């Protein structure tokens, strides 16, 4: 049985790294991207495929949230 593998994508851009992780069988939990155009591209890529949390500014990521995702 294959174990689920998860990741968070910080400074995600349009989601190129997430695409590679997705193709390798990983599941994204959270992404952050401050650029609105890059965020829109990322959201277009994930559409309804994942239940992923979004935090625009890296400064707003709460350490408690990271522990929760862990």
Short mmCIF file of N, CA and C in Angstrom, two decimals:
data_model
loop_
_atom_site.label_atom_id
_atom_site.label_comp_id
_atom_site.label_asym_id
_atom_site.label_seq_id
_atom_site.Cartn_x
_atom_site.Cartn_y
_atom_site.Cartn_z
N UNK A 1 0.84 -1.17 0.00
CA UNK A 1 0.00 0.00 0.00
C UNK A 1 0.89 1.25 0.00
N UNK A 2 0.57 2.18 -0.89
CA UNK A 2 1.36 3.39 -1.01
C UNK A 2 0.89 4.41 0.02
N UNK A 3 1.83 4.97 0.75
CA UNK A 3 1.53 5.98 1.75
C UNK A 3 1.32 7.33 1.07
N UNK A 4 0.32 8.09 1.53
CA UNK A 4 0.12 9.43 1.00
C UNK A 4 1.28 10.33 1.39
N UNK A 5 1.70 11.15 0.45
CA UNK A 5 2.77 12.09 0.71
C UNK A 5 2.24 13.49 0.42
N UNK A 6 2.53 14.39 1.32
CA UNK A 6 1.99 15.74 1.24
C UNK A 6 3.10 16.77 1.16
N UNK A 7 2.75 17.98 0.70
CA UNK A 7 3.72 19.07 0.67
C UNK A 7 3.01 20.41 0.75
N UNK A 8 3.76 21.45 1.12
CA UNK A 8 3.28 22.82 1.02
C UNK A 8 4.18 23.52 0.01
N UNK A 9 3.61 24.43 -0.75
CA UNK A 9 4.35 25.12 -1.79
C UNK A 9 4.44 26.60 -1.43
N UNK A 10 5.61 27.01 -0.94
CA UNK A 10 5.84 28.40 -0.58
C UNK A 10 6.42 29.13 -1.78
N UNK A 11 5.99 30.37 -1.97
CA UNK A 11 6.40 31.17 -3.13
C UNK A 11 6.09 30.36 -4.39
N UNK A 12 4.85 29.93 -4.51
CA UNK A 12 4.42 28.93 -5.48
C UNK A 12 4.49 29.37 -6.94
N UNK A 13 4.45 30.66 -7.19
CA UNK A 13 4.41 31.10 -8.58
C UNK A 13 3.17 30.53 -9.25
N UNK A 14 3.31 30.09 -10.48
CA UNK A 14 2.14 29.57 -11.20
C UNK A 14 1.93 28.07 -10.95
N UNK A 15 2.78 27.45 -10.15
CA UNK A 15 2.54 26.06 -9.75
C UNK A 15 3.39 25.01 -10.44
N UNK A 16 4.48 25.40 -11.06
CA UNK A 16 5.34 24.43 -11.76
C UNK A 16 5.89 23.36 -10.84
N UNK A 17 6.36 23.75 -9.66
CA UNK A 17 6.88 22.77 -8.70
C UNK A 17 5.77 21.84 -8.23
N UNK A 18 4.60 22.42 -7.97
CA UNK A 18 3.45 21.61 -7.55
C UNK A 18 3.04 20.61 -8.61
N UNK A 19 3.12 21.02 -9.87
CA UNK A 19 2.79 20.10 -10.96
C UNK A 19 3.72 18.89 -10.93
N UNK A 20 5.00 19.13 -10.75
CA UNK A 20 5.95 18.02 -10.67
C UNK A 20 5.68 17.12 -9.47
N UNK A 21 5.42 17.72 -8.31
CA UNK A 21 5.09 16.92 -7.13
C UNK A 21 3.81 16.13 -7.35
N UNK A 22 2.81 16.76 -7.97
CA UNK A 22 1.55 16.08 -8.26
C UNK A 22 1.80 14.87 -9.16
N UNK A 23 2.60 15.04 -10.17
CA UNK A 23 2.90 13.93 -11.08
C UNK A 23 3.68 12.82 -10.39
N UNK A 24 4.39 13.17 -9.32
CA UNK A 24 5.14 12.17 -8.54
C UNK A 24 4.30 11.54 -7.44
N UNK A 25 3.02 11.95 -7.35
CA UNK A 25 2.12 11.33 -6.39
C UNK A 25 1.95 12.06 -5.08
N UNK A 26 2.46 13.29 -4.98
CA UNK A 26 2.32 14.07 -3.76
C UNK A 26 1.02 14.87 -3.80
N UNK A 27 0.52 15.23 -2.62
CA UNK A 27 -0.72 15.99 -2.50
C UNK A 27 -0.41 17.33 -1.83
N UNK A 28 -0.78 18.46 -2.48
CA UNK A 28 -0.51 19.76 -1.86
C UNK A 28 -1.53 20.07 -0.76
N UNK A 29 -1.05 20.67 0.31
CA UNK A 29 -1.93 21.06 1.41
C UNK A 29 -2.12 22.56 1.50
N UNK A 30 -1.09 23.31 1.13
CA UNK A 30 -1.12 24.76 1.28
C UNK A 30 -0.20 25.36 0.24
N UNK A 31 -0.58 26.52 -0.29
CA UNK A 31 0.35 27.27 -1.12
C UNK A 31 0.27 28.74 -0.78
N UNK A 32 1.36 29.43 -1.02
CA UNK A 32 1.37 30.87 -0.82
C UNK A 32 1.98 31.52 -2.05
N UNK A 33 1.38 32.63 -2.43
CA UNK A 33 1.88 33.42 -3.56
C UNK A 33 1.28 34.81 -3.46
N UNK A 34 2.14 35.82 -3.42
CA UNK A 34 1.68 37.20 -3.25
C UNK A 34 1.28 37.84 -4.58
N UNK A 35 1.79 37.33 -5.68
CA UNK A 35 1.48 37.88 -7.00
C UNK A 35 0.12 37.37 -7.47
N UNK A 36 -0.80 38.28 -7.72
CA UNK A 36 -2.17 37.89 -8.08
C UNK A 36 -2.25 37.11 -9.38
N UNK A 37 -1.45 37.47 -10.38
CA UNK A 37 -1.48 36.75 -11.65
C UNK A 37 -0.96 35.32 -11.51
N UNK A 38 0.12 35.17 -10.75
CA UNK A 38 0.65 33.83 -10.51
C UNK A 38 -0.34 32.99 -9.71
N UNK A 39 -0.96 33.61 -8.72
CA UNK A 39 -1.98 32.89 -7.93
C UNK A 39 -3.12 32.41 -8.82
N UNK A 40 -3.57 33.28 -9.73
CA UNK A 40 -4.67 32.91 -10.64
C UNK A 40 -4.27 31.72 -11.51
N UNK A 41 -3.03 31.72 -12.00
CA UNK A 41 -2.55 30.59 -12.81
C UNK A 41 -2.51 29.31 -11.98
N UNK A 42 -2.04 29.43 -10.75
CA UNK A 42 -1.96 28.27 -9.86
C UNK A 42 -3.37 27.72 -9.62
N UNK A 43 -4.31 28.60 -9.30
CA UNK A 43 -5.68 28.17 -9.05
C UNK A 43 -6.29 27.52 -10.29
N UNK A 44 -5.96 28.03 -11.46
CA UNK A 44 -6.43 27.43 -12.70
C UNK A 44 -5.89 26.01 -12.86
N UNK A 45 -4.65 25.81 -12.46
CA UNK A 45 -4.04 24.47 -12.53
C UNK A 45 -4.72 23.51 -11.56
N UNK A 46 -4.93 23.94 -10.30
CA UNK A 46 -5.47 23.00 -9.32
C UNK A 46 -6.98 22.81 -9.44
N UNK A 47 -7.68 23.84 -9.95
CA UNK A 47 -9.14 23.82 -10.10
C UNK A 47 -9.79 23.12 -8.93
N UNK A 48 -10.51 22.06 -9.17
CA UNK A 48 -11.17 21.33 -8.09
C UNK A 48 -10.45 20.03 -7.76
N UNK A 49 -9.21 19.92 -8.20
CA UNK A 49 -8.47 18.68 -8.02
C UNK A 49 -8.05 18.46 -6.57
N UNK A 50 -7.72 19.54 -5.87
CA UNK A 50 -7.23 19.42 -4.50
C UNK A 50 -8.00 20.34 -3.56
N UNK A 51 -8.09 19.95 -2.32
CA UNK A 51 -8.60 20.81 -1.27
C UNK A 51 -7.38 21.45 -0.63
N UNK A 52 -7.02 22.62 -1.12
CA UNK A 52 -5.76 23.24 -0.72
C UNK A 52 -6.02 24.60 -0.11
N UNK A 53 -5.27 24.92 0.92
CA UNK A 53 -5.41 26.19 1.59
C UNK A 53 -4.47 27.21 0.93
N UNK A 54 -4.93 28.46 0.87
CA UNK A 54 -4.15 29.52 0.25
C UNK A 54 -3.87 30.61 1.27
N UNK A 55 -2.62 31.05 1.36
CA UNK A 55 -2.22 32.18 2.18
C UNK A 55 -1.38 33.09 1.29
N UNK A 56 -1.88 34.31 1.00
CA UNK A 56 -1.17 35.17 0.05
C UNK A 56 0.25 35.56 0.49
N UNK A 57 0.38 36.08 1.70
CA UNK A 57 1.67 36.61 2.14
C UNK A 57 2.33 35.65 3.13
N UNK A 58 3.57 35.31 2.87
CA UNK A 58 4.32 34.36 3.71
C UNK A 58 4.34 34.82 5.17
N UNK A 59 4.29 36.12 5.39
CA UNK A 59 4.31 36.64 6.76
C UNK A 59 3.05 36.26 7.54
N UNK A 60 2.00 35.88 6.83
CA UNK A 60 0.73 35.52 7.47
C UNK A 60 0.61 34.04 7.79
N UNK A 61 1.63 33.27 7.49
CA UNK A 61 1.58 31.84 7.81
C UNK A 61 1.86 31.67 9.30
N UNK A 62 0.91 31.12 9.97
CA UNK A 62 0.95 30.94 11.41
C UNK A 62 1.67 29.62 11.73
N UNK A 63 2.67 29.66 12.62
CA UNK A 63 3.34 28.40 13.01
C UNK A 63 2.38 27.33 13.52
N UNK A 64 1.30 27.78 14.17
CA UNK A 64 0.29 26.83 14.65
C UNK A 64 -0.35 26.09 13.47
N UNK A 65 -0.60 26.81 12.37
CA UNK A 65 -1.18 26.21 11.18
C UNK A 65 -0.23 25.17 10.58
N UNK A 66 1.05 25.48 10.57
CA UNK A 66 2.04 24.53 10.03
C UNK A 66 2.04 23.25 10.87
N UNK A 67 1.98 23.39 12.18
CA UNK A 67 1.91 22.20 13.04
C UNK A 67 0.65 21.40 12.77
N UNK A 68 -0.46 22.10 12.53
CA UNK A 68 -1.73 21.43 12.24
C UNK A 68 -1.62 20.63 10.94
N UNK A 69 -1.00 21.20 9.94
CA UNK A 69 -0.84 20.51 8.66
C UNK A 69 0.12 19.33 8.77
N UNK A 70 1.10 19.47 9.65
CA UNK A 70 2.08 18.42 9.85
C UNK A 70 1.42 17.17 10.38
#
